[in-house]
Amino acid sequence: MDLSGKTYVIMGVANKRSIAWGAARALDKMGARLVFTILSERFRKELDKLLVELEGDHDIIVECDVTSDEDVSKAFKEIGEKTDGIDGVLHAIAFADKNELTGGYSETSRDGFKMALDISAYSLTIVSKYAKEIMNENGSIVTMTYLGGERAMPNYNVMGVAKAALDASVRYLAYDLGEQGIRVNAVSAGPIRTLSSSAVGEFKSILKEIEQRAPLKRNVDQLEVGNTVAFLLSELSSGITGEVLHVDSGYHIMA
């Protein structure tokens, strides 16, 4: 797949284990130009170390705090000024206090609920609002979700509720932006060792469960997920919108 001449915004690279980094690697190999957002300047050093591993020269890095409408607006305005418009966005941003990810869901705090839903679900909505203003024809927005938004899973708690809200947001945004030719989809990745997943209680047991019960009898890796993200961002998926595409070795089909 040749994505030369295409420009994509990658949101959510924290380190080399990030799913967003797997997508960046896949898109880079396909010739795409990448724009990265970071939460603050303190994340720039880590990203700079990763960028030397890529084949292309991806020199646009923009600060963007998704909890601030003003910050999101400013970030996409800056991106628009530094590019000729963008062809897609990968939204790979989620957060919940690790104290909310153990024990029972009924113990979720009000503040913890607000924060998880704001950062993990509403952020896609506000990002879409400003991304659409600089989106080229046939643009695509992809977000990262998880099976815990469809089924109750131990210790996932408020993040599962946030992912359920994110999945619903994908459908409503797909309906909203479809007339503008913008597609919105989600990739539901199987469990991967990332900075975020390390906060989920008993995460290692989830990995073992996949190996034992998934049809492919193994876990997926970042690049497999990244290739699927690249497909959904590209025009090869031009007829797909409002979809949640599972990349989890088939685990989601099992009873």
Backbone as JSON, one array per atom type, in Angstrom:
{
  "sequence": "MDLSGKTYVIMGVANKRSIAWGAARALDKMGARLVFTILSERFRKELDKLLVELEGDHDIIVECDVTSDEDVSKAFKEIGEKTDGIDGVLHAIAFADKNELTGGYSETSRDGFKMALDISAYSLTIVSKYAKEIMNENGSIVTMTYLGGERAMPNYNVMGVAKAALDASVRYLAYDLGEQGIRVNAVSAGPIRTLSSSAVGEFKSILKEIEQRAPLKRNVDQLEVGNTVAFLLSELSSGITGEVLHVDSGYHIMA",
  "N": [[0.84, -1.19, 0.0], [0.68, 2.1, -0.97], [1.17, 5.15, 0.44], [2.2, 7.57, -0.18], [2.4, 11.09, -0.27], [0.26, 11.46, 1.36], [-0.96, 12.77, 4.47], [-0.92, 12.27, 7.9], [-2.19, 12.66, 11.2], [-0.87, 11.7, 14.25], [-1.88, 10.81, 17.36], [-1.03, 10.17, 20.64], [1.34, 8.73, 21.12], [3.31, 7.47, 23.53], [5.52, 5.96, 24.27], [7.83, 3.43, 22.99], [6.28, 1.18, 23.18], [3.7, 1.91, 22.73], [0.54, 1.59, 21.15], [-0.07, 3.44, 19.21], [2.45, 4.0, 18.25], [3.06, 1.68, 16.86], [1.27, 1.98, 14.75], [2.32, 4.31, 13.62], [4.79, 3.36, 12.7], [3.91, 1.55, 10.74], [2.56, 3.26, 8.92], [4.63, 4.92, 8.18], [6.33, 3.17, 6.78], [4.79, 2.85, 4.56], [5.06, 5.18, 3.28], [3.8, 7.53, 4.12], [3.37, 10.91, 5.31], [3.91, 12.05, 8.55], [2.42, 13.66, 11.33], [2.91, 14.51, 14.64], [1.32, 14.65, 17.83], [1.89, 15.81, 21.14], [1.46, 15.63, 24.7], [2.76, 17.5, 26.35], [5.8, 19.45, 26.59], [7.62, 17.83, 27.94], [7.35, 15.3, 26.94], [8.54, 15.3, 24.51], [11.28, 14.58, 24.21], [11.35, 11.77, 24.46], [9.82, 11.07, 22.22], [11.4, 12.13, 20.16], [13.58, 10.38, 20.24], [12.43, 8.07, 19.27], [11.68, 8.75, 16.68], [13.93, 8.68, 15.06], [14.08, 6.12, 14.22], [12.4, 5.82, 12.13], [11.78, 5.83, 8.57], [11.02, 8.06, 7.06], [11.05, 11.72, 7.1], [9.75, 13.2, 9.66], [8.86, 15.97, 10.88], [7.1, 17.63, 12.21], [5.86, 18.41, 15.23], [3.44, 18.83, 17.63], [2.12, 20.4, 20.49], [-0.6, 19.26, 22.44], [-3.2, 19.29, 24.59], [-5.81, 17.38, 25.31], [-7.8, 17.84, 27.15], [-8.42, 20.45, 27.09], [-10.33, 22.65, 25.3], [-9.48, 24.93, 23.97], [-6.78, 24.38, 23.61], [-6.84, 22.15, 21.89], [-8.04, 23.3, 19.64], [-6.09, 25.23, 18.98], [-3.91, 23.55, 18.44], [-4.7, 22.09, 16.11], [-5.09, 24.16, 14.36], [-2.48, 25.08, 14.1], [-1.34, 22.79, 12.95], [-2.71, 22.77, 10.52], [-1.67, 25.08, 9.36], [0.94, 24.32, 8.94], [0.87, 22.28, 7.16], [-0.55, 21.05, 4.05], [-3.12, 20.56, 4.62], [-4.76, 17.7, 6.09], [-5.0, 14.11, 5.84], [-5.99, 12.29, 7.54], [-6.58, 11.17, 10.96], [-5.17, 9.56, 13.74], [-6.5, 8.72, 16.72], [-5.38, 7.9, 19.67], [-5.77, 7.95, 22.48], [-6.21, 7.62, 25.9], [-7.19, 7.46, 29.33], [-7.26, 6.6, 32.76], [-7.4, 6.86, 36.28], [-5.18, 4.75, 37.96], [-6.03, 3.64, 40.34], [-8.69, 3.26, 39.97], [-8.86, 1.02, 38.49], [-8.81, -1.44, 39.67], [-10.4, -3.91, 41.74], [-13.94, -3.48, 42.47], [-16.41, -2.14, 40.19], [-18.4, -0.57, 41.32], [-17.15, 0.94, 43.18], [-16.1, 3.11, 41.93], [-14.99, 6.44, 41.75], [-16.56, 9.69, 41.64], [-15.04, 11.78, 40.53], [-13.06, 10.27, 39.29], [-14.56, 8.95, 37.35], [-15.46, 11.1, 35.76], [-13.02, 12.06, 34.75], [-11.99, 9.85, 33.31], [-13.96, 9.48, 31.31], [-13.88, 11.96, 30.05], [-11.2, 12.25, 29.03], [-10.83, 9.82, 27.65], [-13.03, 9.4, 25.99], [-14.67, 11.77, 25.31], [-12.65, 13.29, 24.2], [-12.22, 12.37, 21.58], [-14.39, 13.45, 20.26], [-14.0, 16.28, 20.45], [-11.55, 16.49, 19.15], [-12.29, 15.62, 16.58], [-13.97, 17.71, 15.86], [-12.26, 19.88, 15.34], [-10.35, 18.77, 13.65], [-11.75, 18.21, 11.32], [-11.89, 20.62, 10.05], [-9.52, 21.01, 8.72], [-9.28, 18.89, 7.09], [-8.55, 16.96, 4.26], [-10.12, 15.96, 1.13], [-12.08, 13.01, 1.32], [-11.28, 12.16, 3.9], [-10.17, 10.49, 6.97], [-10.85, 9.26, 10.22], [-9.55, 7.54, 12.92], [-9.92, 5.66, 15.88], [-8.8, 4.13, 18.98], [-10.06, 1.32, 20.57], [-11.43, -1.13, 22.91], [-12.26, -4.51, 23.84], [-13.35, -4.52, 26.36], [-15.21, -2.52, 26.42], [-17.44, -3.6, 25.33], [-18.04, -5.88, 26.73], [-18.25, -6.97, 30.15], [-15.32, -6.88, 32.02], [-12.9, -8.15, 34.27], [-11.52, -5.8, 36.52], [-11.32, -3.78, 34.6], [-13.31, -1.89, 34.67], [-14.15, 1.52, 35.04], [-12.87, 2.31, 32.74], [-13.83, 0.57, 30.84], [-16.46, 1.49, 30.63], [-15.91, 3.99, 29.6], [-14.8, 3.25, 27.13], [-17.05, 2.11, 25.96], [-18.6, 4.4, 25.64], [-16.93, 5.69, 23.86], [-17.09, 3.97, 21.63], [-19.77, 4.37, 20.91], [-19.6, 7.05, 20.28], [-18.08, 6.92, 17.96], [-19.96, 5.9, 16.13], [-21.89, 7.97, 16.08], [-20.35, 10.15, 15.26], [-19.54, 9.22, 12.77], [-21.98, 9.26, 11.43], [-22.51, 12.0, 11.61], [-20.34, 13.26, 10.26], [-20.28, 12.1, 7.82], [-21.53, 13.26, 5.53], [-19.69, 15.1, 4.8], [-17.8, 13.59, 3.7], [-16.04, 12.37, 5.4], [-14.77, 9.64, 7.12], [-15.27, 7.64, 10.05], [-13.9, 5.42, 12.27], [-13.16, 2.6, 14.46], [-10.53, 0.72, 15.97], [-10.44, -2.26, 17.63], [-8.23, -3.42, 19.62], [-6.46, -6.38, 20.61], [-5.21, -7.31, 23.9], [-2.2, -5.63, 24.66], [1.1, -5.17, 25.81], [1.42, -2.16, 27.15], [2.01, 1.24, 28.29], [-0.4, 2.13, 29.34], [-1.87, -0.26, 29.71], [-0.49, -1.46, 31.75], [-1.5, -0.49, 34.06], [-3.81, -1.84, 34.56], [-5.32, -4.15, 36.64], [-4.01, -7.45, 37.27], [-3.12, -7.94, 34.63], [-1.43, -9.68, 33.23], [-2.71, -12.13, 33.37], [-4.75, -11.81, 31.58], [-3.44, -11.79, 29.12], [-2.56, -14.45, 29.04], [-5.01, -15.72, 28.91], [-5.89, -15.06, 26.33], [-4.0, -16.43, 24.76], [-4.72, -19.02, 25.33], [-7.44, -19.29, 24.6], [-8.17, -17.82, 22.28], [-8.88, -18.09, 18.75], [-6.53, -18.04, 17.14], [-4.64, -18.67, 18.97], [-2.71, -17.0, 20.15], [-1.28, -13.81, 21.13], [-1.73, -10.51, 19.73], [0.45, -8.16, 17.99], [1.96, -4.83, 18.05], [2.47, -3.93, 15.42], [0.75, -5.42, 13.82], [-1.71, -4.39, 14.61], [-1.2, -1.76, 13.91], [-1.02, -1.93, 11.09], [-3.67, -2.43, 10.46], [-4.86, -0.08, 11.31], [-3.66, 1.64, 9.44], [-4.88, 0.69, 7.1], [-7.57, 1.45, 7.57], [-7.27, 4.19, 7.64], [-6.55, 4.7, 5.07], [-7.6, 4.99, 1.57], [-8.33, 2.51, 0.74], [-10.2, 1.51, 2.39], [-12.52, 2.84, 1.78], [-15.3, 2.49, 1.77], [-16.06, 1.99, 4.35], [-17.38, 2.93, 7.42], [-18.15, 4.05, 10.76], [-17.56, 1.74, 12.05], [-16.39, -0.9, 14.26], [-13.51, -2.52, 14.29], [-12.13, -5.56, 15.02], [-8.97, -6.58, 16.17], [-7.65, -9.05, 17.39], [-6.75, -11.65, 17.43], [-9.03, -13.09, 17.06], [-10.37, -13.44, 19.45], [-12.69, -12.15, 20.37], [-14.86, -13.45, 19.25], [-15.43, -15.68, 20.7], [-17.38, -17.77, 22.84]],
  "CA": [[0.0, 0.0, 0.0], [1.47, 3.31, -1.11], [0.5, 6.32, 1.01], [3.0, 8.76, -0.49], [1.58, 12.27, -0.51], [-0.78, 11.55, 2.38], [-0.5, 13.3, 5.76], [-1.76, 11.79, 9.0], [-1.87, 13.11, 12.56], [-0.79, 10.6, 15.21], [-2.06, 11.3, 18.73], [-1.01, 9.14, 21.67], [2.59, 7.99, 21.27], [3.97, 7.74, 24.82], [6.83, 5.3, 24.21], [7.92, 2.47, 21.9], [5.26, 0.15, 23.34], [2.38, 2.47, 22.42], [-0.12, 1.12, 19.94], [0.07, 4.52, 18.24], [3.76, 3.89, 17.64], [2.93, 0.62, 15.86], [0.61, 2.58, 13.59], [3.27, 5.23, 13.01], [5.76, 2.55, 11.96], [3.25, 1.01, 9.55], [2.3, 4.35, 7.99], [5.93, 5.39, 7.7], [6.79, 2.22, 5.76], [3.94, 3.02, 3.37], [5.41, 6.45, 2.64], [2.99, 8.66, 4.57], [3.95, 11.98, 6.13], [3.28, 11.98, 9.86], [2.45, 14.78, 12.27], [2.69, 13.96, 15.97], [0.96, 15.54, 18.93], [2.34, 15.39, 22.47], [0.74, 16.32, 25.76], [3.56, 18.64, 26.78], [7.19, 19.44, 26.15], [8.39, 16.78, 28.59], [7.23, 14.07, 26.15], [9.22, 15.48, 23.23], [12.55, 13.87, 24.19], [11.06, 10.36, 24.19], [9.38, 10.96, 20.82], [12.56, 12.39, 19.3], [14.39, 9.16, 20.2], [11.73, 7.1, 18.45], [11.56, 9.2, 15.3], [15.13, 8.32, 14.3], [13.9, 4.76, 13.73], [11.53, 5.85, 10.96], [12.44, 6.1, 7.29], [10.69, 9.4, 6.6], [11.41, 12.88, 7.93], [8.49, 13.67, 10.22], [9.41, 17.01, 11.74], [6.07, 18.46, 12.84], [5.4, 17.93, 16.54], [2.59, 19.9, 18.18], [1.57, 20.13, 21.82], [-2.07, 19.24, 22.46], [-3.84, 18.75, 25.78], [-7.19, 17.17, 24.87], [-8.76, 18.29, 28.16], [-8.63, 21.89, 26.87], [-10.87, 22.97, 23.97], [-8.61, 25.95, 23.38], [-5.54, 23.72, 23.22], [-7.11, 21.33, 20.71], [-8.25, 24.24, 18.53], [-4.79, 25.81, 18.66], [-3.06, 22.52, 17.86], [-5.08, 21.78, 14.74], [-4.82, 25.36, 13.56], [-1.04, 25.04, 13.81], [-1.11, 21.7, 12.0], [-3.21, 23.23, 9.23], [-0.75, 26.08, 8.82], [2.23, 23.69, 8.6], [0.63, 21.25, 6.14], [-1.54, 21.43, 3.04], [-4.3, 19.82, 5.03], [-4.46, 16.34, 6.54], [-5.84, 13.07, 5.25], [-6.56, 11.46, 8.59], [-6.11, 11.3, 12.34], [-5.27, 8.43, 14.66], [-6.75, 9.13, 18.1], [-5.03, 6.76, 20.54], [-5.64, 8.62, 23.78], [-7.11, 7.13, 26.95], [-6.58, 7.54, 30.66], [-8.04, 6.5, 33.99], [-6.54, 6.69, 37.45], [-4.95, 3.31, 38.17], [-6.8, 3.2, 41.51], [-10.03, 2.92, 39.5], [-8.75, -0.16, 37.65], [-8.75, -2.65, 40.5], [-11.59, -4.05, 42.58], [-15.27, -3.43, 41.87], [-16.82, -0.91, 39.49], [-19.26, 0.25, 42.19], [-16.29, 1.81, 43.98], [-15.59, 4.19, 41.09], [-15.24, 7.78, 42.29], [-17.17, 10.61, 40.68], [-13.96, 12.47, 39.82], [-12.42, 9.3, 38.43], [-15.47, 8.72, 36.23], [-15.42, 12.28, 34.89], [-11.72, 12.14, 34.09], [-11.88, 8.77, 32.33], [-14.86, 9.75, 30.18], [-13.41, 13.17, 29.38], [-9.97, 12.01, 28.27], [-10.88, 8.62, 26.82], [-14.17, 9.38, 25.06], [-15.0, 13.08, 24.75], [-11.53, 13.83, 23.43], [-12.41, 12.06, 20.16], [-15.37, 14.4, 19.74], [-13.4, 17.6, 20.28], [-10.53, 16.35, 18.11], [-12.99, 15.57, 15.3], [-14.51, 19.04, 15.59], [-11.23, 20.75, 14.76], [-9.66, 18.07, 12.57], [-12.54, 18.27, 10.09], [-11.68, 21.92, 9.42], [-8.31, 20.98, 7.89], [-9.26, 17.56, 6.47], [-8.66, 16.89, 2.81], [-11.23, 15.15, 0.62], [-12.05, 11.58, 1.68], [-10.5, 12.01, 5.13], [-10.52, 9.37, 7.84], [-10.49, 9.36, 11.63], [-9.54, 6.22, 13.55], [-9.62, 5.68, 17.31], [-8.47, 2.83, 19.54], [-10.98, 0.89, 21.61], [-11.09, -2.43, 23.49], [-13.39, -5.4, 24.09], [-13.93, -4.17, 27.66], [-16.35, -1.62, 26.22], [-18.57, -4.4, 24.87], [-18.3, -6.91, 27.74], [-17.67, -6.69, 31.47], [-14.06, -7.58, 32.21], [-12.35, -7.88, 35.6], [-10.6, -4.69, 36.76], [-11.33, -2.72, 33.58], [-14.12, -0.9, 35.37], [-14.57, 2.77, 34.41], [-12.33, 2.4, 31.39], [-14.78, -0.13, 29.99], [-17.57, 2.42, 30.38], [-15.38, 5.03, 28.71], [-14.67, 2.68, 25.79], [-18.41, 1.99, 25.43], [-18.97, 5.74, 25.18], [-16.11, 5.95, 22.68], [-17.67, 3.21, 20.52], [-20.99, 5.07, 20.51], [-19.16, 8.3, 19.64], [-17.67, 6.57, 16.6], [-21.14, 5.79, 15.29], [-22.52, 9.29, 15.92], [-19.46, 10.98, 14.45], [-19.63, 8.7, 11.4], [-23.23, 9.8, 10.89], [-22.4, 13.45, 11.56], [-19.32, 13.74, 9.33], [-20.37, 11.38, 6.55], [-21.89, 14.14, 4.42], [-18.47, 15.82, 4.41], [-16.89, 12.61, 3.13], [-15.1, 11.93, 6.43], [-15.12, 8.38, 7.74], [-14.84, 7.49, 11.44], [-13.91, 4.01, 12.66], [-12.35, 2.23, 15.62], [-9.86, -0.58, 15.99], [-10.47, -2.87, 18.95], [-7.02, -4.24, 19.66], [-6.28, -7.3, 21.72], [-4.32, -6.76, 24.94], [-0.79, -5.47, 24.32], [1.82, -4.54, 26.92], [1.66, -0.74, 26.95], [2.03, 2.01, 29.53], [-1.77, 2.17, 29.85], [-2.32, -1.58, 30.15], [0.21, -1.83, 32.98], [-2.3, -0.03, 35.2], [-4.96, -2.73, 34.73], [-5.01, -5.23, 37.57], [-3.89, -8.82, 36.76], [-3.06, -7.86, 33.16], [-0.75, -10.86, 32.69], [-3.67, -13.24, 33.24], [-5.53, -11.55, 30.37], [-2.61, -12.25, 28.01], [-2.6, -15.92, 29.04], [-6.35, -16.1, 28.48], [-5.92, -14.96, 24.86], [-3.19, -17.52, 24.22], [-5.41, -20.29, 25.54], [-8.79, -19.38, 24.07], [-8.38, -17.18, 20.97], [-8.7, -19.03, 17.64], [-5.14, -18.08, 16.66], [-3.81, -19.16, 20.08], [-1.6, -16.09, 20.42], [-1.62, -12.4, 21.22], [-1.34, -9.7, 18.57], [1.49, -7.19, 18.31], [1.69, -3.45, 17.67], [2.5, -3.73, 13.98], [-0.49, -5.98, 13.27], [-2.74, -3.39, 14.87], [-0.85, -0.59, 13.11], [-1.38, -2.18, 9.7], [-5.12, -2.28, 10.36], [-5.1, 1.37, 11.39], [-3.28, 2.2, 8.14], [-5.94, 0.32, 6.17], [-8.76, 2.27, 7.82], [-6.95, 5.57, 7.3], [-6.35, 4.8, 3.62], [-8.79, 4.91, 0.73], [-8.69, 1.11, 0.53], [-11.39, 1.26, 3.23], [-13.39, 3.98, 1.47], [-16.71, 2.2, 2.01], [-16.25, 1.58, 5.74], [-17.45, 3.98, 8.44], [-18.96, 3.7, 11.92], [-17.26, 0.34, 12.35], [-15.38, -1.3, 15.23], [-12.82, -3.65, 13.69], [-11.35, -6.26, 16.05], [-7.67, -7.18, 15.84], [-7.41, -9.69, 18.69], [-6.6, -13.1, 17.18], [-10.36, -13.7, 17.02], [-10.86, -13.72, 20.81], [-14.02, -11.58, 20.6], [-15.94, -14.32, 18.75], [-15.58, -16.86, 21.52], [-18.4, -17.77, 23.89]],
  "C": [[0.88, 1.24, 0.0], [0.68, 4.51, -0.62], [1.34, 7.58, 0.82], [2.07, 9.93, -0.82], [0.46, 12.45, 0.49], [-0.17, 12.03, 3.7], [-1.47, 12.89, 6.85], [-1.25, 12.32, 10.33], [-1.93, 11.91, 13.49], [-0.84, 11.17, 16.62], [-1.97, 10.12, 19.7], [0.25, 8.31, 21.77], [3.24, 8.4, 22.59], [5.37, 7.15, 24.85], [6.77, 4.24, 23.11], [6.89, 1.35, 22.01], [3.86, 0.64, 22.97], [1.82, 1.87, 21.14], [-0.01, 2.17, 18.83], [1.42, 4.46, 17.54], [3.77, 2.76, 16.6], [2.28, 1.15, 14.59], [1.54, 3.53, 12.86], [4.3, 4.48, 12.17], [5.16, 2.02, 10.66], [3.04, 2.1, 8.5], [3.59, 4.89, 7.38], [6.45, 4.48, 6.59], [6.01, 2.36, 4.47], [4.13, 4.38, 2.72], [4.64, 7.66, 3.09], [3.83, 9.68, 5.33], [3.19, 12.0, 7.44], [3.49, 13.26, 10.65], [2.12, 14.21, 13.64], [2.23, 15.03, 16.94], [1.49, 14.94, 20.23], [1.59, 16.2, 23.51], [1.46, 17.59, 26.19], [5.0, 18.45, 26.35], [7.98, 18.28, 26.75], [8.3, 15.44, 27.85], [8.03, 14.14, 24.84], [10.5, 14.64, 23.13], [12.35, 12.4, 23.85], [10.65, 10.16, 22.73], [10.54, 11.17, 19.86], [13.43, 11.14, 19.16], [13.75, 8.12, 19.29], [11.76, 7.48, 16.96], [12.77, 8.84, 14.44], [15.01, 6.91, 13.72], [13.06, 4.72, 12.44], [12.3, 6.23, 9.7], [12.21, 7.53, 6.83], [11.14, 10.48, 7.57], [10.11, 13.51, 8.44], [8.8, 14.72, 11.3], [8.37, 17.89, 12.42], [5.57, 17.78, 14.11], [4.68, 19.08, 17.24], [2.08, 19.49, 19.56], [0.05, 20.2, 21.78], [-2.57, 18.54, 23.71], [-5.33, 18.61, 25.48], [-8.22, 17.53, 25.93], [-9.07, 19.77, 28.03], [-9.11, 22.13, 25.45], [-9.95, 23.95, 23.24], [-7.31, 25.32, 22.85], [-5.73, 22.88, 21.96], [-7.29, 22.22, 19.48], [-6.93, 24.82, 18.05], [-3.9, 24.8, 17.95], [-3.42, 22.25, 16.4], [-4.97, 22.99, 13.81], [-3.35, 25.39, 13.16], [-0.71, 23.95, 12.79], [-1.56, 22.11, 10.6], [-2.28, 24.21, 8.56], [0.56, 25.45, 8.35], [2.1, 22.58, 7.56], [-0.31, 21.83, 5.09], [-2.87, 20.77, 3.34], [-3.89, 18.4, 5.39], [-5.44, 15.35, 5.92], [-6.45, 12.15, 6.3], [-5.93, 11.71, 9.94], [-6.23, 9.95, 13.02], [-5.38, 8.99, 16.06], [-6.51, 7.91, 18.98], [-4.77, 7.29, 21.94], [-6.67, 8.07, 24.75], [-6.4, 7.23, 28.29], [-7.65, 7.34, 31.73], [-7.06, 6.33, 35.14], [-6.4, 5.2, 37.75], [-5.7, 2.77, 39.38], [-8.23, 2.79, 41.14], [-10.04, 1.6, 38.74], [-8.43, -1.42, 38.44], [-10.02, -2.72, 41.33], [-12.87, -3.93, 41.79], [-15.6, -2.09, 41.24], [-17.66, 0.0, 40.38], [-18.45, 1.19, 43.07], [-15.72, 2.98, 43.19], [-15.95, 5.55, 41.68], [-15.85, 8.67, 41.2], [-16.1, 11.33, 39.85], [-13.25, 11.53, 38.86], [-13.25, 9.0, 37.19], [-15.39, 9.87, 35.24], [-14.13, 12.33, 34.08], [-11.59, 11.08, 33.0], [-12.73, 9.03, 31.1], [-14.4, 10.97, 29.37], [-12.23, 12.87, 28.46], [-10.12, 10.88, 27.27], [-11.98, 8.62, 25.77], [-14.45, 10.75, 24.45], [-13.89, 13.65, 23.89], [-11.65, 13.52, 21.94], [-13.36, 13.06, 19.52], [-14.75, 15.76, 19.48], [-12.29, 17.58, 19.23], [-11.19, 16.35, 16.73], [-13.51, 16.94, 14.89], [-13.49, 19.92, 14.88], [-10.46, 20.08, 13.63], [-10.42, 18.21, 11.26], [-12.31, 19.58, 9.34], [-10.46, 21.94, 8.51], [-8.18, 19.64, 7.15], [-9.41, 17.66, 4.96], [-9.84, 16.0, 2.42], [-11.01, 13.68, 0.97], [-11.18, 11.31, 2.9], [-11.02, 10.88, 6.0], [-10.02, 9.62, 9.25], [-10.6, 7.96, 12.23], [-9.2, 6.38, 15.02], [-9.36, 4.25, 17.79], [-9.43, 2.48, 20.68], [-10.56, -0.5, 22.11], [-12.37, -3.19, 23.81], [-14.08, -5.1, 25.42], [-15.05, -3.15, 27.58], [-17.6, -2.35, 25.77], [-18.99, -5.43, 25.92], [-17.66, -6.51, 29.05], [-16.42, -7.54, 31.65], [-13.47, -7.2, 33.56], [-11.35, -6.72, 35.58], [-10.61, -3.58, 35.71], [-12.24, -1.56, 33.98], [-14.49, 0.34, 34.54], [-14.0, 2.92, 33.01], [-13.21, 1.65, 30.4], [-15.97, 0.74, 29.64], [-17.14, 3.52, 29.43], [-15.26, 4.5, 27.28], [-16.04, 2.46, 25.15], [-18.9, 3.33, 24.89], [-18.19, 6.11, 23.92], [-16.69, 5.24, 21.46], [-18.94, 3.89, 20.01], [-20.64, 6.38, 19.8], [-18.73, 8.05, 18.2], [-18.87, 6.52, 15.67], [-21.79, 7.16, 15.04], [-21.65, 10.23, 15.1], [-19.47, 10.52, 12.99], [-20.88, 9.25, 10.71], [-23.12, 11.31, 10.66], [-21.48, 13.91, 10.42], [-19.39, 13.07, 7.96], [-20.68, 12.25, 5.36], [-20.69, 14.94, 3.93], [-17.43, 14.87, 3.81], [-15.85, 12.09, 4.12], [-15.61, 10.65, 7.07], [-14.55, 8.31, 9.16], [-14.99, 6.03, 11.84], [-13.05, 3.79, 13.89], [-11.7, 0.88, 15.39], [-9.87, -1.07, 17.43], [-9.31, -3.86, 19.01], [-7.06, -5.22, 20.83], [-5.32, -6.71, 22.73], [-2.85, -6.77, 24.5], [-0.12, -4.77, 25.49], [2.16, -3.1, 26.57], [1.69, -0.05, 28.31], [0.64, 2.02, 30.16], [-2.19, 0.81, 30.42], [-1.66, -2.01, 31.45], [-0.56, -1.43, 34.22], [-3.48, -0.95, 35.5], [-4.56, -3.91, 35.62], [-4.99, -6.6, 36.9], [-3.84, -8.87, 35.23], [-2.43, -9.11, 32.56], [-1.72, -12.03, 32.5], [-4.53, -13.06, 32.0], [-4.75, -12.04, 29.15], [-2.64, -13.77, 27.9], [-3.94, -16.42, 28.55], [-6.45, -16.09, 26.95], [-5.18, -16.14, 24.24], [-3.91, -18.87, 24.31], [-6.7, -20.4, 24.74], [-9.02, -18.74, 22.7], [-8.15, -18.19, 19.85], [-7.26, -19.14, 17.15], [-4.15, -18.49, 17.74], [-2.56, -18.3, 20.33], [-2.13, -14.68, 20.6], [-1.18, -11.68, 19.96], [-0.22, -8.74, 18.99], [1.14, -5.81, 17.74], [1.57, -3.27, 16.16], [1.26, -4.31, 13.3], [-1.64, -4.99, 13.44], [-2.48, -2.16, 14.0], [-1.21, -0.74, 11.65], [-2.89, -2.02, 9.48], [-5.53, -0.82, 10.44], [-4.79, 2.02, 10.04], [-4.34, 1.89, 7.08], [-7.15, 1.22, 6.33], [-8.51, 3.75, 7.52], [-6.86, 5.77, 5.78], [-7.68, 4.69, 2.87], [-9.14, 3.48, 0.34], [-9.93, 0.74, 1.34], [-12.46, 2.31, 2.99], [-14.87, 3.74, 1.73], [-17.03, 1.83, 3.44], [-16.3, 2.8, 6.66], [-18.39, 3.54, 9.56], [-18.68, 2.31, 12.44], [-16.26, 0.21, 13.5], [-14.76, -2.59, 14.7], [-11.89, -4.3, 14.71], [-10.06, -6.84, 15.48], [-7.18, -7.83, 17.12], [-7.27, -11.2, 18.58], [-7.94, -13.83, 17.21], [-10.99, -13.94, 18.38], [-12.3, -13.26, 20.99], [-15.16, -12.46, 20.11], [-16.27, -15.46, 19.68], [-16.64, -16.7, 22.61], [-17.72, -18.0, 25.23]]
}
